[in-house]
mmCIF file of C-alpha atoms in Angstrom:
data_model
loop_
_atom_site.group_PDB
_atom_site.id
_atom_site.type_symbol
_atom_site.label_atom_id
_atom_site.label_comp_id
_atom_site.label_asym_id
_atom_site.label_seq_id
_atom_site.Cartn_x
_atom_site.Cartn_y
_atom_site.Cartn_z
ATOM 1 C CA THR A 152 0.000 0.000 0.000
ATOM 2 C CA TYR A 153 1.253 3.458 -0.827
ATOM 3 C CA GLU A 154 0.166 7.036 -1.324
ATOM 4 C CA ILE A 155 1.491 9.895 -3.421
ATOM 5 C CA ILE A 156 1.467 13.372 -1.899
ATOM 6 C CA VAL A 157 2.238 16.466 -3.956
ATOM 7 C CA VAL A 158 3.151 19.497 -1.861
ATOM 8 C CA ASP A 159 2.159 22.474 -3.991
ATOM 9 C CA ASN A 160 4.367 25.471 -3.187
ATOM 10 C CA ALA A 161 1.776 28.188 -3.841
ATOM 11 C CA SER A 162 1.887 27.565 -7.594
ATOM 12 C CA ARG A 163 0.388 30.201 -9.850
ATOM 13 C CA ASP A 164 -0.263 28.029 -12.888
ATOM 14 C CA ASP A 165 -2.754 25.221 -13.459
ATOM 15 C CA SER A 166 -0.719 22.543 -11.650
ATOM 16 C CA ILE A 167 -3.403 21.712 -9.104
ATOM 17 C CA ASP A 168 -6.202 21.488 -11.667
ATOM 18 C CA PHE A 169 -4.018 19.306 -13.875
ATOM 19 C CA LEU A 170 -3.242 16.896 -11.041
ATOM 20 C CA LYS A 171 -6.890 16.661 -9.985
ATOM 21 C CA GLN A 172 -7.958 15.765 -13.519
ATOM 22 C CA ALA A 173 -5.058 13.571 -14.620
ATOM 23 C CA TYR A 174 -4.204 11.871 -11.290
ATOM 24 C CA PRO A 175 -7.269 11.976 -9.041
ATOM 25 C CA SER A 176 -5.744 9.533 -6.530
ATOM 26 C CA VAL A 177 -2.861 11.901 -5.762
ATOM 27 C CA ILE A 178 -3.147 13.770 -2.465
ATOM 28 C CA ILE A 179 -2.542 17.493 -2.988
ATOM 29 C CA LEU A 180 -1.235 19.554 -0.089
ATOM 30 C CA PRO A 181 -1.419 23.246 -1.078
ATOM 31 C CA MET A 182 0.858 25.735 0.666
ATOM 32 C CA LYS A 183 -0.077 29.389 1.195
ATOM 33 C CA THR A 184 3.504 30.491 0.559
ATOM 34 C CA ASN A 185 6.487 29.043 -1.270
ATOM 35 C CA ALA A 186 8.833 27.696 1.407
ATOM 36 C CA CYS A 187 10.994 25.931 -1.194
ATOM 37 C CA TRP A 188 12.167 22.482 -0.073
ATOM 38 C CA PHE A 189 11.049 23.053 3.515
ATOM 39 C CA SER A 190 7.387 22.643 2.579
ATOM 40 C CA ILE A 191 8.273 18.954 2.434
ATOM 41 C CA ASN A 192 8.064 18.945 6.242
ATOM 42 C CA ASP A 193 4.283 19.372 5.958
ATOM 43 C CA GLY A 194 4.151 16.531 3.478
ATOM 44 C CA ILE A 195 6.040 14.259 5.868
ATOM 45 C CA LYS A 196 3.784 15.126 8.808
ATOM 46 C CA ASN A 197 0.676 14.502 6.706
ATOM 47 C CA SER A 198 1.875 11.191 5.268
ATOM 48 C CA SER A 199 0.360 7.912 6.415
ATOM 49 C CA TYR A 200 3.210 5.504 5.811
ATOM 50 C CA ASP A 201 6.797 4.835 6.821
ATOM 51 C CA PRO A 202 9.263 5.063 5.053
ATOM 52 C CA VAL A 203 8.783 8.156 2.887
ATOM 53 C CA PHE A 204 10.453 8.825 -0.465
ATOM 54 C CA LEU A 205 11.133 12.564 -0.836
ATOM 55 C CA LEU A 206 11.616 14.025 -4.304
ATOM 56 C CA ASN A 207 11.859 17.451 -5.836
ATOM 57 C CA ASN A 208 10.150 18.284 -9.126
ATOM 58 C CA ASP A 209 13.352 17.974 -11.169
ATOM 59 C CA ILE A 210 13.710 14.228 -10.591
ATOM 60 C CA LYS A 211 12.488 11.211 -12.539
ATOM 61 C CA LEU A 212 12.901 7.574 -11.520
ATOM 62 C CA ASP A 213 14.255 4.429 -13.081
ATOM 63 C CA LYS A 214 11.699 1.626 -13.265
ATOM 64 C CA PHE A 215 12.885 -0.352 -10.214
ATOM 65 C CA CYS A 216 14.231 2.540 -8.132
ATOM 66 C CA ILE A 217 11.616 2.378 -5.370
ATOM 67 C CA LYS A 218 11.894 -1.420 -5.122
ATOM 68 C CA HIS A 219 15.652 -1.349 -4.556
ATOM 69 C CA LEU A 220 15.443 1.434 -1.951
ATOM 70 C CA PHE A 221 12.608 -0.182 -0.023
ATOM 71 C CA GLU A 222 14.390 -3.551 0.229
ATOM 72 C CA HIS A 223 16.751 -2.074 2.836
ATOM 73 C CA PHE A 224 13.899 -1.015 5.112
ATOM 74 C CA LYS A 225 12.493 -4.539 5.128
ATOM 75 C CA LYS A 226 15.701 -5.721 6.832
ATOM 76 C CA ASP A 227 16.298 -2.639 8.990
ATOM 77 C CA ASP A 228 17.889 -3.292 12.383
ATOM 78 C CA GLY A 229 16.434 -0.078 13.794
ATOM 79 C CA THR A 230 19.347 2.175 12.829
ATOM 80 C CA LEU A 231 18.550 2.878 9.168
ATOM 81 C CA PHE A 232 17.831 6.558 8.556
ATOM 82 C CA ALA A 233 17.829 6.774 4.768
ATOM 83 C CA VAL A 234 18.725 5.008 1.544
ATOM 84 C CA THR A 235 19.969 7.217 -1.272
ATOM 85 C CA PRO A 236 20.032 6.270 -4.975
ATOM 86 C CA LYS A 237 22.592 6.679 -7.727
ATOM 87 C CA GLU A 238 22.077 9.974 -9.528
ATOM 88 C CA MET A 239 22.415 10.328 -13.277
ATOM 89 C CA GLY A 240 21.984 13.293 -15.583
ATOM 90 C CA TRP A 241 18.507 13.979 -16.919
ATOM 91 C CA ASP A 242 19.189 12.200 -20.215
ATOM 92 C CA GLY A 243 20.877 9.278 -18.441
ATOM 93 C CA GLY A 244 24.201 9.852 -20.136
ATOM 94 C CA ALA A 245 26.303 11.038 -17.205
ATOM 95 C CA TYR A 246 26.839 9.692 -13.710
ATOM 96 C CA THR A 247 26.601 12.653 -11.314
ATOM 97 C CA LYS A 248 26.362 11.424 -7.731
ATOM 98 C CA GLY A 249 26.960 8.317 -5.665
ATOM 99 C CA ALA A 250 28.274 7.587 -2.190
ATOM 100 C CA GLN A 251 29.877 10.574 -0.484
ATOM 101 C CA GLY A 252 32.142 11.067 2.501
ATOM 102 C CA ILE A 253 32.788 14.221 4.480
ATOM 103 C CA ALA A 254 36.117 15.837 5.252
ATOM 104 C CA ILE A 255 37.142 18.709 7.503
ATOM 105 C CA LYS A 256 39.725 21.174 6.237
ATOM 106 C CA ASN A 257 40.636 24.346 8.086
ATOM 107 C CA GLU A 258 37.425 26.265 8.639
ATOM 108 C CA ALA A 259 34.929 24.175 6.660
ATOM 109 C CA PHE A 260 33.328 20.839 5.947
ATOM 110 C CA TYR A 261 33.744 19.429 2.460
ATOM 111 C CA LEU A 262 32.029 16.548 0.711
ATOM 112 C CA THR A 263 34.616 14.165 -0.664
ATOM 113 C CA LYS A 264 34.550 12.889 -4.225
ATOM 114 C CA ASN A 265 31.534 10.846 -5.324
ATOM 115 C CA PHE A 266 32.239 7.135 -5.116
ATOM 116 C CA ASP A 267 30.311 4.546 -7.064
ATOM 117 C CA PHE A 268 30.064 0.936 -5.927
ATOM 118 C CA ASP A 269 28.630 -2.243 -7.386
ATOM 119 C CA GLU A 270 26.808 -3.027 -4.141
ATOM 120 C CA ALA A 271 25.148 -1.056 -1.345
ATOM 121 C CA HIS A 272 27.582 1.010 0.699
ATOM 122 C CA ILE A 273 27.586 3.408 3.636
ATOM 123 C CA THR A 274 27.436 7.082 2.621
ATOM 124 C CA PHE A 275 27.434 10.386 4.497
ATOM 125 C CA LYS A 276 24.666 12.366 2.814
ATOM 126 C CA ALA A 277 21.090 11.607 1.853
ATOM 127 C CA ASP A 278 19.198 13.586 -0.770
ATOM 128 C CA ASN A 279 16.413 12.543 -3.151
ATOM 129 C CA SER A 280 16.236 9.612 -0.771
ATOM 130 C CA MET A 281 13.908 7.234 1.004
ATOM 131 C CA TYR A 282 13.805 8.084 4.711
ATOM 132 C CA ALA A 283 12.575 6.481 7.912
ATOM 133 C CA LYS A 284 9.695 8.809 8.756
ATOM 134 C CA ASP A 285 9.879 8.187 12.496
ATOM 135 C CA LYS A 286 13.550 9.166 12.586
ATOM 136 C CA LEU A 287 12.966 12.285 10.485
ATOM 137 C CA ILE A 288 10.358 13.418 12.986
ATOM 138 C CA LYS A 289 12.622 12.523 15.908
ATOM 139 C CA LEU A 290 15.243 14.857 14.399
ATOM 140 C CA ASP A 291 12.635 17.653 13.927
ATOM 141 C CA LEU A 292 12.655 17.324 10.135
ATOM 142 C CA PHE A 293 14.484 19.677 7.751
ATOM 143 C CA ASP A 294 15.602 22.877 9.455
ATOM 144 C CA PRO A 295 14.242 26.101 7.844
ATOM 145 C CA LEU A 296 17.339 27.823 9.202
ATOM 146 C CA PHE A 297 18.864 26.868 5.839
ATOM 147 C CA SER A 298 16.126 28.498 3.783
ATOM 148 C CA PRO A 299 15.768 28.898 0.901
ATOM 149 C CA PHE A 300 18.191 26.079 0.021
ATOM 150 C CA TYR A 301 21.645 24.483 0.366
ATOM 151 C CA PHE A 302 23.044 22.545 3.312
ATOM 152 C CA GLU A 303 19.677 21.349 4.616
ATOM 153 C CA ASP A 304 20.688 17.885 3.357
ATOM 154 C CA TYR A 305 24.125 18.127 5.023
ATOM 155 C CA ASP A 306 22.397 19.168 8.231
ATOM 156 C CA ILE A 307 19.803 16.399 8.433
ATOM 157 C CA SER A 308 22.404 13.775 7.428
ATOM 158 C CA TYR A 309 24.972 15.007 9.955
ATOM 159 C CA ARG A 310 22.372 15.028 12.737
ATOM 160 C CA ALA A 311 21.293 11.518 11.793
ATOM 161 C CA TRP A 312 24.830 10.165 12.062
ATOM 162 C CA LYS A 313 25.360 11.919 15.405
ATOM 163 C CA ALA A 314 22.137 10.327 16.644
ATOM 164 C CA GLY A 315 23.523 6.865 15.849
ATOM 165 C CA PHE A 316 21.628 6.249 12.607
ATOM 166 C CA LYS A 317 23.090 5.211 9.258
ATOM 167 C CA ILE A 318 22.626 6.156 5.604
ATOM 168 C CA ILE A 319 23.101 3.668 2.766
ATOM 169 C CA TYR A 320 23.905 4.256 -0.885
ATOM 170 C CA GLU A 321 22.072 1.844 -3.194
ATOM 171 C CA PRO A 322 23.577 1.890 -6.719
ATOM 172 C CA ARG A 323 20.840 -0.294 -8.232
ATOM 173 C CA ALA A 324 18.295 2.433 -7.511
ATOM 174 C CA ILE A 325 18.688 5.186 -10.107
ATOM 175 C CA VAL A 326 17.228 8.682 -10.379
ATOM 176 C CA TYR A 327 17.675 11.182 -13.196
ATOM 177 C CA HIS A 328 18.221 14.768 -12.055
ATOM 178 C CA ASN A 329 17.621 17.892 -14.112
ATOM 179 C CA ALA A 330 19.824 19.837 -11.710
ATOM 180 C CA GLY A 331 18.810 23.438 -11.076
ATOM 181 C CA ALA A 332 15.720 23.225 -13.280
ATOM 182 C CA THR A 333 13.693 25.358 -10.876
ATOM 183 C CA ILE A 334 16.344 27.379 -9.035
ATOM 184 C CA ASN A 335 18.028 28.541 -12.230
ATOM 185 C CA LYS A 336 14.816 30.241 -13.339
ATOM 186 C CA TYR A 337 14.921 32.652 -10.432
ATOM 187 C CA LEU A 338 18.529 33.001 -9.268
ATOM 188 C CA ASN A 339 21.812 33.623 -11.003
ATOM 189 C CA ALA A 340 25.095 31.905 -10.140
ATOM 190 C CA ASP A 341 26.250 34.652 -7.772
ATOM 191 C CA GLU A 342 23.035 34.505 -5.755
ATOM 192 C CA LYS A 343 23.269 30.734 -5.425
ATOM 193 C CA ILE A 344 26.870 31.000 -4.221
ATOM 194 C CA LYS A 345 25.803 33.607 -1.652
ATOM 195 C CA TYR A 346 23.249 31.234 -0.135
ATOM 196 C CA GLY A 347 25.719 28.380 -0.165
ATOM 197 C CA PHE A 348 28.340 30.489 1.593
ATOM 198 C CA LYS A 349 25.891 31.669 4.262
ATOM 199 C CA ASN A 350 24.493 28.223 4.950
ATOM 200 C CA SER A 351 27.901 26.562 5.079
ATOM 201 C CA LEU A 352 28.680 28.824 8.040
ATOM 202 C CA LEU A 353 25.309 28.198 9.672
ATOM 203 C CA PHE A 354 25.862 24.463 9.325
ATOM 204 C CA ILE A 355 29.077 24.628 11.351
ATOM 205 C CA TRP A 356 27.757 27.063 13.958
ATOM 206 C CA LYS A 357 24.715 24.882 14.534
ATOM 207 C CA ASN A 358 26.224 21.409 14.479
ATOM 208 C CA VAL A 359 29.885 21.354 15.464
ATOM 209 C CA THR A 360 30.142 20.652 19.189
ATOM 210 C CA ASP A 361 33.739 19.433 19.300
ATOM 211 C CA THR A 362 35.831 22.196 20.910
ATOM 212 C CA GLY A 363 38.930 21.549 18.810
ATOM 213 C CA LEU A 364 37.032 21.560 15.522
ATOM 214 C CA PHE A 365 35.149 24.726 16.391
ATOM 215 C CA LEU A 366 38.280 26.585 17.495
ATOM 216 C CA ASN A 367 39.937 25.544 14.240
ATOM 217 C CA HIS A 368 36.953 26.972 12.368
ATOM 218 C CA ILE A 369 37.174 30.275 14.262
ATOM 219 C CA PHE A 370 40.916 30.502 13.568
ATOM 220 C CA PHE A 371 40.358 30.405 9.801
ATOM 221 C CA LEU A 372 37.043 32.263 9.804
ATOM 222 C CA LEU A 373 38.419 35.753 9.182
ATOM 223 C CA THR A 374 40.131 34.634 5.996
ATOM 224 C CA ARG A 375 36.954 33.020 4.806
ATOM 225 C CA LEU A 376 34.827 36.072 5.538
ATOM 226 C CA ILE A 377 37.247 38.258 3.601
ATOM 227 C CA LYS A 378 36.900 35.889 0.653
ATOM 228 C CA GLY A 379 33.140 36.205 0.923
ATOM 229 C CA LEU A 380 33.175 40.010 1.112
ATOM 230 C CA PHE A 381 35.316 40.311 -1.998
ATOM 231 C CA PHE A 382 33.676 37.490 -3.930
ATOM 232 C CA PHE A 383 31.447 39.552 -6.181
ATOM 233 C CA LYS A 384 34.330 41.782 -7.140
ATOM 234 C CA ARG A 385 36.683 38.931 -7.963
ATOM 235 C CA LYS A 386 34.090 36.536 -9.423
ATOM 236 C CA LYS A 387 35.790 33.448 -8.079
ATOM 237 C CA THR A 388 34.000 30.483 -6.596
ATOM 238 C CA ILE A 389 34.396 30.056 -2.866
ATOM 239 C CA PHE A 390 33.576 26.927 -0.926
ATOM 240 C CA LEU A 391 29.914 25.920 -0.942
#
């Protein structure tokens, strides 16, 4: 048994009417304002089943994607937080994301290179993933502190690992991502970098509780802030 919930972010076109006519079994959850990804929290709270598969509107699925993700929840030992699929480009021609680690360098956290595996493997970050609903709620869902976007997936994944949960990469499950299909309509590259820069700092200030790591961050912070202040003049990419 399953249900499909579409969280409508205050759309101004005929999306709702189209869904009602073409897919009458779909549950529509209309929002009064566009809260970007964070409207998904209302969808999670209004869902009837566990786990939940959370997708943005720039994703399409391979035929057996859901099957391969769900298999892991059937053998869960109580610690499984999420299962994340292999990500390919929209046309299927390019591999874009797999298992990821996290590294700490000077003042910031960095995702390590994407790693692909033939079999399921532990990974740091979950996005476009199937999640244990009860654990999402236990962690207070996605934090709007990171609105409108960027680092909310780092945050929820980091908090899950600190809580003793695990995230698995399942390469047999494949999604196709038209990256930036919505964001690129409204924001230019500089604006996206600005949000990434801001939220990368918020991520550390919120989550890092180790004294040594935080002091290391503070030591290098001035340099990083100077880079941020002069970014738009220099037009060079800083860490996201």
